[in-house]
Short mmCIF file of C-alpha atoms in Angstrom, two decimals:
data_model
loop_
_atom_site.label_atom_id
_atom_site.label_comp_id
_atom_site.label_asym_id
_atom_site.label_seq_id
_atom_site.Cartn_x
_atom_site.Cartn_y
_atom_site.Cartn_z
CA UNK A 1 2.85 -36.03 -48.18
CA UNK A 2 4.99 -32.94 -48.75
CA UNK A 3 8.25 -32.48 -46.90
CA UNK A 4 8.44 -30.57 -43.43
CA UNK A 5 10.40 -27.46 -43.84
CA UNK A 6 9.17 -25.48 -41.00
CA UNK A 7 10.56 -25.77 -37.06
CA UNK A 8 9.30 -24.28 -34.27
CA UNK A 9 10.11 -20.59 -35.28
CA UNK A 10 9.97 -21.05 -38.94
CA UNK A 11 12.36 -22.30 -41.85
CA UNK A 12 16.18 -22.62 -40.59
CA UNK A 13 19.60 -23.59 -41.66
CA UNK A 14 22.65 -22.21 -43.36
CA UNK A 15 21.99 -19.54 -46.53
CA UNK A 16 22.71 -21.05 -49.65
CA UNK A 17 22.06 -25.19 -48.02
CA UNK A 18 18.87 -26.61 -48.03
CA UNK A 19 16.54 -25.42 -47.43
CA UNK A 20 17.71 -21.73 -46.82
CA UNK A 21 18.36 -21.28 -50.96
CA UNK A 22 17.03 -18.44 -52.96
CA UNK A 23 15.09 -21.09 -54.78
CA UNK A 24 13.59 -21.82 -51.62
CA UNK A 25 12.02 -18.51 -50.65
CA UNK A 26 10.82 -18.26 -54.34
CA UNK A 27 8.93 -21.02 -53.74
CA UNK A 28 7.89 -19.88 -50.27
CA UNK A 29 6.82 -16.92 -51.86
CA UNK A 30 5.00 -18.13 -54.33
CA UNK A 31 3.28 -20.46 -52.02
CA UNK A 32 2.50 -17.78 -49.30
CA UNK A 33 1.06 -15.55 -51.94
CA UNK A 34 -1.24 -17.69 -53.85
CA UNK A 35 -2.75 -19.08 -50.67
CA UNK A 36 -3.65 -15.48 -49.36
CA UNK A 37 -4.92 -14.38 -52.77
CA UNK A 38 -7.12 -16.90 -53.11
CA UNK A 39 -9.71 -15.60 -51.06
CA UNK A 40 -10.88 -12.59 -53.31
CA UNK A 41 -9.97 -10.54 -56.15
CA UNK A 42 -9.18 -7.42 -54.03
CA UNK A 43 -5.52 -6.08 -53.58
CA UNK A 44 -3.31 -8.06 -50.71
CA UNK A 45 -0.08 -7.08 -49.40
CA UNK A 46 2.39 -8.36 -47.45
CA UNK A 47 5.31 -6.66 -45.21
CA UNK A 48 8.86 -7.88 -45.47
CA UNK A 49 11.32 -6.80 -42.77
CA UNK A 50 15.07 -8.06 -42.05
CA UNK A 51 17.92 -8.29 -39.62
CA UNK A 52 21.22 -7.18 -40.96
CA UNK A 53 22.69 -10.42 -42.48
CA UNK A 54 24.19 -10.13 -45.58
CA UNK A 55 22.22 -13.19 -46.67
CA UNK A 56 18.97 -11.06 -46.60
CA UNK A 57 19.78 -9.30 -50.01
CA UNK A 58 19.27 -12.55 -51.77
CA UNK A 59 16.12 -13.80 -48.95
CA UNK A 60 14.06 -10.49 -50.02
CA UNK A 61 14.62 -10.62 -53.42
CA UNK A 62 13.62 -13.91 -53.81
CA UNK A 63 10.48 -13.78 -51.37
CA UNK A 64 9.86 -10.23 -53.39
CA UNK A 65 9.62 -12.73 -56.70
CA UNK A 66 7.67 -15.18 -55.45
CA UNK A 67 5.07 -12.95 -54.25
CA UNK A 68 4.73 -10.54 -56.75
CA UNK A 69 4.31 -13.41 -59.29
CA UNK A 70 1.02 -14.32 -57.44
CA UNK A 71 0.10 -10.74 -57.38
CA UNK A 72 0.86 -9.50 -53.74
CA UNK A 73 1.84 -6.29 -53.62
CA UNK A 74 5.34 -6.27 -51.23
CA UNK A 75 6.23 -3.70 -48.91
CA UNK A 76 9.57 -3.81 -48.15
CA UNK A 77 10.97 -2.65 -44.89
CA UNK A 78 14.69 -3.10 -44.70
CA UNK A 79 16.72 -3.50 -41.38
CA UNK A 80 13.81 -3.48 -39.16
CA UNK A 81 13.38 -5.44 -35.77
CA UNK A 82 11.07 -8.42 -36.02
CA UNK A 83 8.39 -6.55 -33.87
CA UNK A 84 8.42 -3.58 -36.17
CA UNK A 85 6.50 -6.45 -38.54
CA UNK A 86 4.03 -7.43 -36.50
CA UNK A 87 3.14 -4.05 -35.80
CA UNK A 88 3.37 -3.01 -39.67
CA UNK A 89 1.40 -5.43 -40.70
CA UNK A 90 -2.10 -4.35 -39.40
CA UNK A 91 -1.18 -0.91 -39.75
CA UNK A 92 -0.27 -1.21 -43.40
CA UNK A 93 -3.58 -3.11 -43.41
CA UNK A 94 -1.43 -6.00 -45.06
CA UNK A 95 -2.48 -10.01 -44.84
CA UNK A 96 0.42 -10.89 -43.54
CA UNK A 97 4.24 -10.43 -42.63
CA UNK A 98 7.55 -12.17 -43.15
CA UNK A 99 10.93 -11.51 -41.13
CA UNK A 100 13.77 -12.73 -42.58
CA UNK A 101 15.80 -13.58 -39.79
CA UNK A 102 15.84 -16.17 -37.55
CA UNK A 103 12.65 -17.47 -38.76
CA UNK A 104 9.77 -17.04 -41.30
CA UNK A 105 6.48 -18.29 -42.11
CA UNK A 106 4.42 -19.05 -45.02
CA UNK A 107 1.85 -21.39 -45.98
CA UNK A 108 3.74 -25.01 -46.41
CA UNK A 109 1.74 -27.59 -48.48
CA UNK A 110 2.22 -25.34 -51.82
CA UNK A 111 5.47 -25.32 -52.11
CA UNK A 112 6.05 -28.86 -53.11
CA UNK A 113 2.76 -28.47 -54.84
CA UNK A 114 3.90 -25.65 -57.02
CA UNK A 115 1.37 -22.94 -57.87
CA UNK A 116 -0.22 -21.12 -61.11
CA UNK A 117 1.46 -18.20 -61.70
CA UNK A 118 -0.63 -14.69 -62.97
CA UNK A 119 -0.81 -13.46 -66.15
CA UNK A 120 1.62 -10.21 -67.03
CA UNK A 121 -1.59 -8.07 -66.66
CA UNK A 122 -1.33 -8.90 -62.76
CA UNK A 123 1.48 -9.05 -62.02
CA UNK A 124 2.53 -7.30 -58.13
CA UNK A 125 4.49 -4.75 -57.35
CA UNK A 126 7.32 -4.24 -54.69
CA UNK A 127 7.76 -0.80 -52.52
CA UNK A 128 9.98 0.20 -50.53
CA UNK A 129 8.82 1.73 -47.12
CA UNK A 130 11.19 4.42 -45.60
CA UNK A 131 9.74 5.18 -42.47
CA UNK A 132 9.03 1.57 -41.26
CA UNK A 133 11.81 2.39 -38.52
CA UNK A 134 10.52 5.71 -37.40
CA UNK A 135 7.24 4.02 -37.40
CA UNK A 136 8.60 1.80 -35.19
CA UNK A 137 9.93 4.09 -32.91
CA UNK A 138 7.48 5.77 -32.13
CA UNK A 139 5.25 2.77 -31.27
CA UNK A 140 8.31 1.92 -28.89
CA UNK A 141 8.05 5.20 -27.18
CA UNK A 142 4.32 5.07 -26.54
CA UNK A 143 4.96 1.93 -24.46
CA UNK A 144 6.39 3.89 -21.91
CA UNK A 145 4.58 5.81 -19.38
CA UNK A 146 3.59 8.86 -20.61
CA UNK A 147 5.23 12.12 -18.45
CA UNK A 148 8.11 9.86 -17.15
CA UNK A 149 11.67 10.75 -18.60
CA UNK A 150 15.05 9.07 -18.51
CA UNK A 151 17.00 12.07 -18.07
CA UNK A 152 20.38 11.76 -15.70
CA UNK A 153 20.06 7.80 -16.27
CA UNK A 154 23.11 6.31 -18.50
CA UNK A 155 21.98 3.23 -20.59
CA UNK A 156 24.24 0.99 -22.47
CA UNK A 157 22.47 -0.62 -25.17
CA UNK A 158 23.70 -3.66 -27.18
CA UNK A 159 22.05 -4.01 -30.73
CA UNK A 160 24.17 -7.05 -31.61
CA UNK A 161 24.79 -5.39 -35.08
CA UNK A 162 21.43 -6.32 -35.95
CA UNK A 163 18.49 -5.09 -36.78
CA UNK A 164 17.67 -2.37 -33.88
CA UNK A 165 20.77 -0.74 -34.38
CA UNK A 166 18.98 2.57 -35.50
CA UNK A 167 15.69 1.80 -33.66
CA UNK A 168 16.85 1.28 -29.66
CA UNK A 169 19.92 4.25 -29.69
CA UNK A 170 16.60 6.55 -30.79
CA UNK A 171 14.32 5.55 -28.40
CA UNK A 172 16.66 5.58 -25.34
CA UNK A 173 18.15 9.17 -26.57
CA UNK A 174 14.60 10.43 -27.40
CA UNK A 175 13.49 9.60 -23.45
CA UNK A 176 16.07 11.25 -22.36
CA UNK A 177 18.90 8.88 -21.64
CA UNK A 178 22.38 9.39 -21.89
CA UNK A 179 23.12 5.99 -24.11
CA UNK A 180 26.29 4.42 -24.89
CA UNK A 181 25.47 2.19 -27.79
CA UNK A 182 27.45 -0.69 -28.54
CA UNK A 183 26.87 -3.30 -31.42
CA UNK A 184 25.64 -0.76 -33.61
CA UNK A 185 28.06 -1.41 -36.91
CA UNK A 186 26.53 -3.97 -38.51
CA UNK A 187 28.73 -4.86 -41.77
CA UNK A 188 26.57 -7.84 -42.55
CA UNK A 189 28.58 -10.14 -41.15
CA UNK A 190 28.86 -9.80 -37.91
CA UNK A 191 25.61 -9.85 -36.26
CA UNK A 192 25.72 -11.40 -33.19
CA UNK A 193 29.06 -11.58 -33.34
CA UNK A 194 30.56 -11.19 -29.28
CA UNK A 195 27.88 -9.08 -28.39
CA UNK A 196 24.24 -8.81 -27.97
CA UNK A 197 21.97 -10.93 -25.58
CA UNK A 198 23.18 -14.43 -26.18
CA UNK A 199 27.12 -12.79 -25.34
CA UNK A 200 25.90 -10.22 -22.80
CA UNK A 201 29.65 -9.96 -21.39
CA UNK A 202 30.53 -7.10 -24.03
CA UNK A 203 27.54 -5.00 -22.41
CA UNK A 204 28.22 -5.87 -18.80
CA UNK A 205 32.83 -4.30 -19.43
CA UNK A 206 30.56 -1.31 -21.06
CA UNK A 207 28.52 -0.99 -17.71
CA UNK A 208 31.25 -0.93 -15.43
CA UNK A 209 33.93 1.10 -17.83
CA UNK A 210 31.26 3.54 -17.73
CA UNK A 211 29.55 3.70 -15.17
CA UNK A 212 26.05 3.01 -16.72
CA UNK A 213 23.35 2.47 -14.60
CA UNK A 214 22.26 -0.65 -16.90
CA UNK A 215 22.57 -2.52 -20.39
CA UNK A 216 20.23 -3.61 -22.13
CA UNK A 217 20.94 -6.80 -24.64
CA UNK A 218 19.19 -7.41 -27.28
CA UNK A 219 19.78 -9.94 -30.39
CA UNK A 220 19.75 -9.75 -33.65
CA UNK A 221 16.40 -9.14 -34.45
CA UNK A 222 15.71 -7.68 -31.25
CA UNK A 223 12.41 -9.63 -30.08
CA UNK A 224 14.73 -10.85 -27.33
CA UNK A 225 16.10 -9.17 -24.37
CA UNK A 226 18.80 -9.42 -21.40
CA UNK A 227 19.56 -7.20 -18.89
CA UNK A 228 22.42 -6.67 -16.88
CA UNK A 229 23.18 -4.36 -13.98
CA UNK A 230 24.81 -1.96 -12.84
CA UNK A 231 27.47 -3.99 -11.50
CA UNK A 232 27.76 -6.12 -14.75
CA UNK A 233 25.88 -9.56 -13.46
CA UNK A 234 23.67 -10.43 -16.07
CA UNK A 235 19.75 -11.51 -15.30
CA UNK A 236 17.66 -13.26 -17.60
CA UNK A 237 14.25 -13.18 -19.06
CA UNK A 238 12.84 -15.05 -16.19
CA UNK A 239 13.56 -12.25 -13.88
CA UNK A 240 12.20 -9.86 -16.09
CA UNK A 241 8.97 -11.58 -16.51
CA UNK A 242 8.33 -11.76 -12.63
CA UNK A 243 9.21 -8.20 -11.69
CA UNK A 244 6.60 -7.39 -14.53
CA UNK A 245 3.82 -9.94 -13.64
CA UNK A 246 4.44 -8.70 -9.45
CA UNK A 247 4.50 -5.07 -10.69
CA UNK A 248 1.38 -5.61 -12.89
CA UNK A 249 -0.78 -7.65 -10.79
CA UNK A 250 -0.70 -5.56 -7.98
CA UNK A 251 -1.71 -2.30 -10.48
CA UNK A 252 -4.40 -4.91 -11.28
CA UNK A 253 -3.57 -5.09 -14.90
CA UNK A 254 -2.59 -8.48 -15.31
CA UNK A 255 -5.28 -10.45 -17.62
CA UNK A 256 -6.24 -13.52 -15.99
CA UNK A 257 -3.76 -12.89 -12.98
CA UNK A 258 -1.28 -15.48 -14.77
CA UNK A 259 1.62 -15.09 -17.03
CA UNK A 260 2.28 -17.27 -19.58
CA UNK A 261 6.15 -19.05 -19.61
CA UNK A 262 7.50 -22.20 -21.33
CA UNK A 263 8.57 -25.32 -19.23
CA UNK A 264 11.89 -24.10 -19.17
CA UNK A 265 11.24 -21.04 -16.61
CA UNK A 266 12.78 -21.73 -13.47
CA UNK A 267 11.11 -23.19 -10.86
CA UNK A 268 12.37 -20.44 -8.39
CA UNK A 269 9.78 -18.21 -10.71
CA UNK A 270 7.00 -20.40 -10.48
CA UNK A 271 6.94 -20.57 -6.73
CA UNK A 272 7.78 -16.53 -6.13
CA UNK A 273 4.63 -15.86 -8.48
CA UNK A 274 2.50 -18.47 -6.59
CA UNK A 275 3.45 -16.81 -3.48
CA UNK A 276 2.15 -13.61 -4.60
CA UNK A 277 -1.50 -15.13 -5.81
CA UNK A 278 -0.36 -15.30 -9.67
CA UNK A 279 -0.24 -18.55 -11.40
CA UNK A 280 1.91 -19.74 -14.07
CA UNK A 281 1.05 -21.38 -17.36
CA UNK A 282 3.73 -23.26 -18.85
CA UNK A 283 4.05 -24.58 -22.64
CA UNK A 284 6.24 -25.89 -24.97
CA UNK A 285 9.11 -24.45 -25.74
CA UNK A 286 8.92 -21.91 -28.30
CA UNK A 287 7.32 -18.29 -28.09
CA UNK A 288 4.92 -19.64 -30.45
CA UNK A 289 3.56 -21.45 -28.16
CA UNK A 290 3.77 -18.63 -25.65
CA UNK A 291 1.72 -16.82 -27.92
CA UNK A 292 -1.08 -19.17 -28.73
CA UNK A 293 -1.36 -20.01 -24.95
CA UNK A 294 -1.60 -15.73 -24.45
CA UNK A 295 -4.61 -15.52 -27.08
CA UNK A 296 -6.82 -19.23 -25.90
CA UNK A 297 -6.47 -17.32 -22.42
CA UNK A 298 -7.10 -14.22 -22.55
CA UNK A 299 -3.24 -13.49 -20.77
CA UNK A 300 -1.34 -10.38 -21.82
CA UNK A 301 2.18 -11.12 -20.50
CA UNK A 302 4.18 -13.89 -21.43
CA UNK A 303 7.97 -15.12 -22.62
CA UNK A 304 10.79 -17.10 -22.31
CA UNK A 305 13.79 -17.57 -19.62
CA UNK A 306 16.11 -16.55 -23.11
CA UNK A 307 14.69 -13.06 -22.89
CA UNK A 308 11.42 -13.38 -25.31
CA UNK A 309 8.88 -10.94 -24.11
CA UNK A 310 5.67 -10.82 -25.30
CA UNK A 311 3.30 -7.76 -24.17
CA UNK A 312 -0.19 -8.05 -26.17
CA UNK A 313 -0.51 -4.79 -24.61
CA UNK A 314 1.60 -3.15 -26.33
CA UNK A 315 3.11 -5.35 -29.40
CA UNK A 316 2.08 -8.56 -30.95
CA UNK A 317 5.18 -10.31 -30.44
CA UNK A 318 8.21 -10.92 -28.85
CA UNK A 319 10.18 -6.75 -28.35
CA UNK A 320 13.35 -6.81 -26.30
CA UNK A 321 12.96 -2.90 -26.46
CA UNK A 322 9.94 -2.20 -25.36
CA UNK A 323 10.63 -5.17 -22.23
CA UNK A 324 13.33 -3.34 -21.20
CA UNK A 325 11.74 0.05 -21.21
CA UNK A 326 9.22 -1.82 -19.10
CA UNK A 327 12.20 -2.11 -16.69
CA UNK A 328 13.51 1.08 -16.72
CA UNK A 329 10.19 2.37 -16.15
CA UNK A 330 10.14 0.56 -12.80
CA UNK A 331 13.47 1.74 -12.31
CA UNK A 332 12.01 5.68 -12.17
CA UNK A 333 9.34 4.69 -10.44
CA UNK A 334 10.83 2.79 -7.81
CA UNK A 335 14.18 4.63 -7.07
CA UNK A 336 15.56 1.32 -6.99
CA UNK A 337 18.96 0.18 -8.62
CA UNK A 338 18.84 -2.39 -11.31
CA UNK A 339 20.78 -4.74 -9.53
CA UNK A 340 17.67 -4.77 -7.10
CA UNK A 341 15.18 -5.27 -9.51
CA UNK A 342 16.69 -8.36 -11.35
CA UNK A 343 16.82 -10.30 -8.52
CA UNK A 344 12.75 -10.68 -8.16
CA UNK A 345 13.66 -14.48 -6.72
CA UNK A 346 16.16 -17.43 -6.25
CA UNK A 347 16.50 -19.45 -9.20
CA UNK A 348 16.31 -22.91 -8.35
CA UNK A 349 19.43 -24.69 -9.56
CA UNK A 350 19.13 -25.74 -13.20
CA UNK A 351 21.48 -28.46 -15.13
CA UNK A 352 21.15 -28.56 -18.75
CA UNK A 353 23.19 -31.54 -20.89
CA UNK A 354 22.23 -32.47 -24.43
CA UNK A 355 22.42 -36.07 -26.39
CA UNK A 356 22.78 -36.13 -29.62
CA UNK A 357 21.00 -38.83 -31.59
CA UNK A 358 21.47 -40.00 -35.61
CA UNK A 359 18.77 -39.91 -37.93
CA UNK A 360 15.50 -42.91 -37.35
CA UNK A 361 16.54 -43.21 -33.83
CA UNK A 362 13.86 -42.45 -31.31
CA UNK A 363 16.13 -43.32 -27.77
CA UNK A 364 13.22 -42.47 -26.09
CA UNK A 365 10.83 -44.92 -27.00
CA UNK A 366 13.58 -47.48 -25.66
CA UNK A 367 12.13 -49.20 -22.40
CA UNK A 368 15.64 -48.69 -20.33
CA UNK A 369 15.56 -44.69 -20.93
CA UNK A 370 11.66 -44.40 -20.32
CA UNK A 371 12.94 -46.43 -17.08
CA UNK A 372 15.66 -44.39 -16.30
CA UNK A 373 13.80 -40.90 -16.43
CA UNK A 374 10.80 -42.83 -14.28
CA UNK A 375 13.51 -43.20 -11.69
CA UNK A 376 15.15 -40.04 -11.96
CA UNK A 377 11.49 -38.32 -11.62
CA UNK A 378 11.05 -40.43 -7.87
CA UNK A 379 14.26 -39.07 -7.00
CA UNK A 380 12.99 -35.37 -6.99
CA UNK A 381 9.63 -35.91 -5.99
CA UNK A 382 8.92 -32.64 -4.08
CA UNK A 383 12.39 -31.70 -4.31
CA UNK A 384 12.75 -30.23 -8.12
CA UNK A 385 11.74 -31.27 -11.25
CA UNK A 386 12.98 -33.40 -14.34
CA UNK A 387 12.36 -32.04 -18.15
CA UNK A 388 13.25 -34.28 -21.01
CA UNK A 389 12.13 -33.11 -24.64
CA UNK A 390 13.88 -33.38 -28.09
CA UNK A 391 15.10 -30.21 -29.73
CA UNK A 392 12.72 -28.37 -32.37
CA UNK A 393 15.92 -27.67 -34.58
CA UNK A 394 18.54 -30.50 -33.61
CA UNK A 395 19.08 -34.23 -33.46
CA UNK A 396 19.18 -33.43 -29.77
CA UNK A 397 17.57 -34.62 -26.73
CA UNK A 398 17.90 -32.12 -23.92
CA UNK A 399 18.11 -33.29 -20.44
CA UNK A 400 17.26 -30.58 -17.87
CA UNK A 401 16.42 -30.94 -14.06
CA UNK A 402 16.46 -28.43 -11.34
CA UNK A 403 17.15 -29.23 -7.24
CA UNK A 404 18.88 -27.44 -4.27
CA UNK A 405 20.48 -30.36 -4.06
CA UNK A 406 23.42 -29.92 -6.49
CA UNK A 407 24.74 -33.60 -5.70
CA UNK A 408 20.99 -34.89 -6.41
CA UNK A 409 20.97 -32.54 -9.40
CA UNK A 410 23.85 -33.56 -11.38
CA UNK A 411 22.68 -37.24 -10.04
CA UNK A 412 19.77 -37.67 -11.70
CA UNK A 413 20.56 -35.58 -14.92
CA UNK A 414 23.91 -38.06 -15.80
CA UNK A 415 22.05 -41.14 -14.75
CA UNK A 416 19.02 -40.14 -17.46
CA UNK A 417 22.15 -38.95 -19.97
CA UNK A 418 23.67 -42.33 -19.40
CA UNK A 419 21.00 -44.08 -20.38
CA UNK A 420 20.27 -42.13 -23.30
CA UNK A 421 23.85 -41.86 -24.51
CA UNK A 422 23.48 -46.04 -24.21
CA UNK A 423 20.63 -46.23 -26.19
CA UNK A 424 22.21 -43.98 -29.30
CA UNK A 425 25.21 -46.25 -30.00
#
């Protein structure tokens, strides 16, 4: 049996260590392109978009290698954000698409396999596609209702140096908002870097130095979104996701009357959409799974509390953009400030604490942790909920539980760490 080189969201690690070599995404390449060809004789393509990391110049030649050596014909993007792909893709009538970024995907028994490579008769061909972005954009604006403008609203938007850095200034500006970029000098090294949604405090001194009326966050592919108001507190994507599935479900355009969340929402979400009629589905964690979940069901709004929103409305995956136009939107429509709108409920108290475990351990199979957790879950019975899973990308086993009760909370959470931390040494 081949190795597993694939997580949750794709191959990960550090460029130039295993598994994230050049060698590596020849090979993926290679692998990806032989399985799709396989099917016919007639001409396939694939898209290829990336963030701003220096890293992909060497990720998108190599990919570019591998599939062209099979015969796929490669469109290359550039900087593009990851939903800029999925949307590409059909529309360039391609078979598939590859971000380089956080995560890609390609077909994974071939590559320790090995394939045949063509003949120099058939050889593929790379091309470079200027317009992707513009493309893009205007996808971006069309997800906005049409007539409404943004004019007298100022929007700081943080691009994380990534790869909306062209894309979001352009859509803001061409609604009609005054917009104060920030994170928009990517130098291939800094993406990410003190800014963006997972370091939302850059955006929230913009807000308030300037009086903006909001920020939006993104990261550095820009499938993920946080917002923060106009008085600099920051909300996540849980709060997004229920002003949406409220806002929607009375307009009656919520498939299924659900919306689709991993088991990490908050529980505060869960009851304020249950209040309302709406149910929630939960998953695994992963917007993967979010996605799968959408299709089996028939739902068309789903995400993650980290600020993945997916729309099948509008895009097929995760787009922190077109989420927070989504918000701004309601914003127009409602009159309402933003700090109003991001607080749709109470979060529930949550209390997060990871254990790290060596390699062939499996602490959770012991009979004092499974004992442990069994306890902890009788303890908030009615009160909360207890959530232990292992990390898609770490030695890790993450211990989260949510109560009012903070003394209960931090209670049961160290107890089931305890035992865990125990069963490790």
């Amino acid at each position: 049996m081949g190795c597993k080189y694939f997580g949750t969201d794709g191959v990960r690690g550090r460029a130039n260590q295993h598994p994230m070599t050049a060698e590596m995404a020849l090979k993926i390449g290679a692998a990806a392109g032989h399985y799709f060809r396989r099917f016919s004789d007639r001409t396939h393509r694939v898209v290829i978009g990336k963030d701003t990391r220096r890293s992909g110049y060497m990720f998108e030649n190599a990919l570019t290698a591998g599939l062209t050596s099979t015969g796929m014909e490669v469109l290359l993007l550039g900087p593009v954000p990851t939903p800029a792909v999925g949307l590409l893709t059909p529309s360039m009538r391609a078979d598939f698409g590859i971000m380089i970024s956080a995560s890609h995907n390609a077909y994974e028994r071939l590559i320790d396999e090995g394939v045949a490579l063509n003949d120099a008769d058939s050889i593929g061909r790379a091309q470079r596609i200027d317009d992707g972005m513009y493309r893009y954009v205007e996808r971006a604006k069309s997800s906005f209702p049409s007539g409404m403008r943004l004019n007298g609203m100022k929007v700081v938007v943080d691009c994380a140096n990534g790869a909306a850095y062209r894309a979001a200034p352009e859509v803001l500006w061409e609604l009609g908002a005054d917009v104060i970029p920030v994170g928009v000098s990517p130098n291939g090294r800094n993406i990410n870097d003190n800014c963006g949604s997972t370091h939302p405090q850059t955006a929230a001194e913009t807000v308030v130095a300037h009086g903006a009326d909001l920020a939006i966050c993104l990261d550095g592919d820009a499938d993920r979104i946080i917002l923060v108001d106009e008085n600099g507190q920051v909300a996540d994507g849980d709060q997004l996701m229920g002003l949406m599935a409220a806002g929607w479900a009375a307009e009656g355009r919520l498939a299924g009357n659900a919306l689709v969340a991993t088991v990490m929402s908050n529980l505060g979400l869960e009851r304020f959409l249950n209040s309302l009629g709406i149910t929630l589905e939960r998953t695994a964690v992963g917007d993967r799974y979010v996605v799968e979940r959408m299709r089996q069901g028939g739902f068309n709004l789903g995400g993650e509390q980290s600020g993945h929103i997916v729309m099948t409305d509008y895009s097929t995956t995760g787009d922190g953009l077109m989420a927070g136009l989504q918000f701004l939107a309601e914003m127009v429509r409602s009159g309402k400030k933003a700090s109003e709108l991001a607080n749709t409920f109470i979060p529930v108290p949550q209390l997060l604490k990871n254990v790290r475990y060596q390699a062939g351990q499996t602490p959770l199979e012991i009979s004092a942790v499974q004992a442990s957790i069994t306890n902890a879950e009788a303890q908030l019975d009615g009160k909360g909920r207890l959530l232990i899973r292992k990390s898609g990308t770490e030695p890790l086993i993450r211990v989260m539980a949510e109560c009012e009760d903070a003394a209960l909370l931090e209670e049961t959470v160290d107890t089931v760490v305890a035992s865990v931390e125990k069963a490790t040494r």
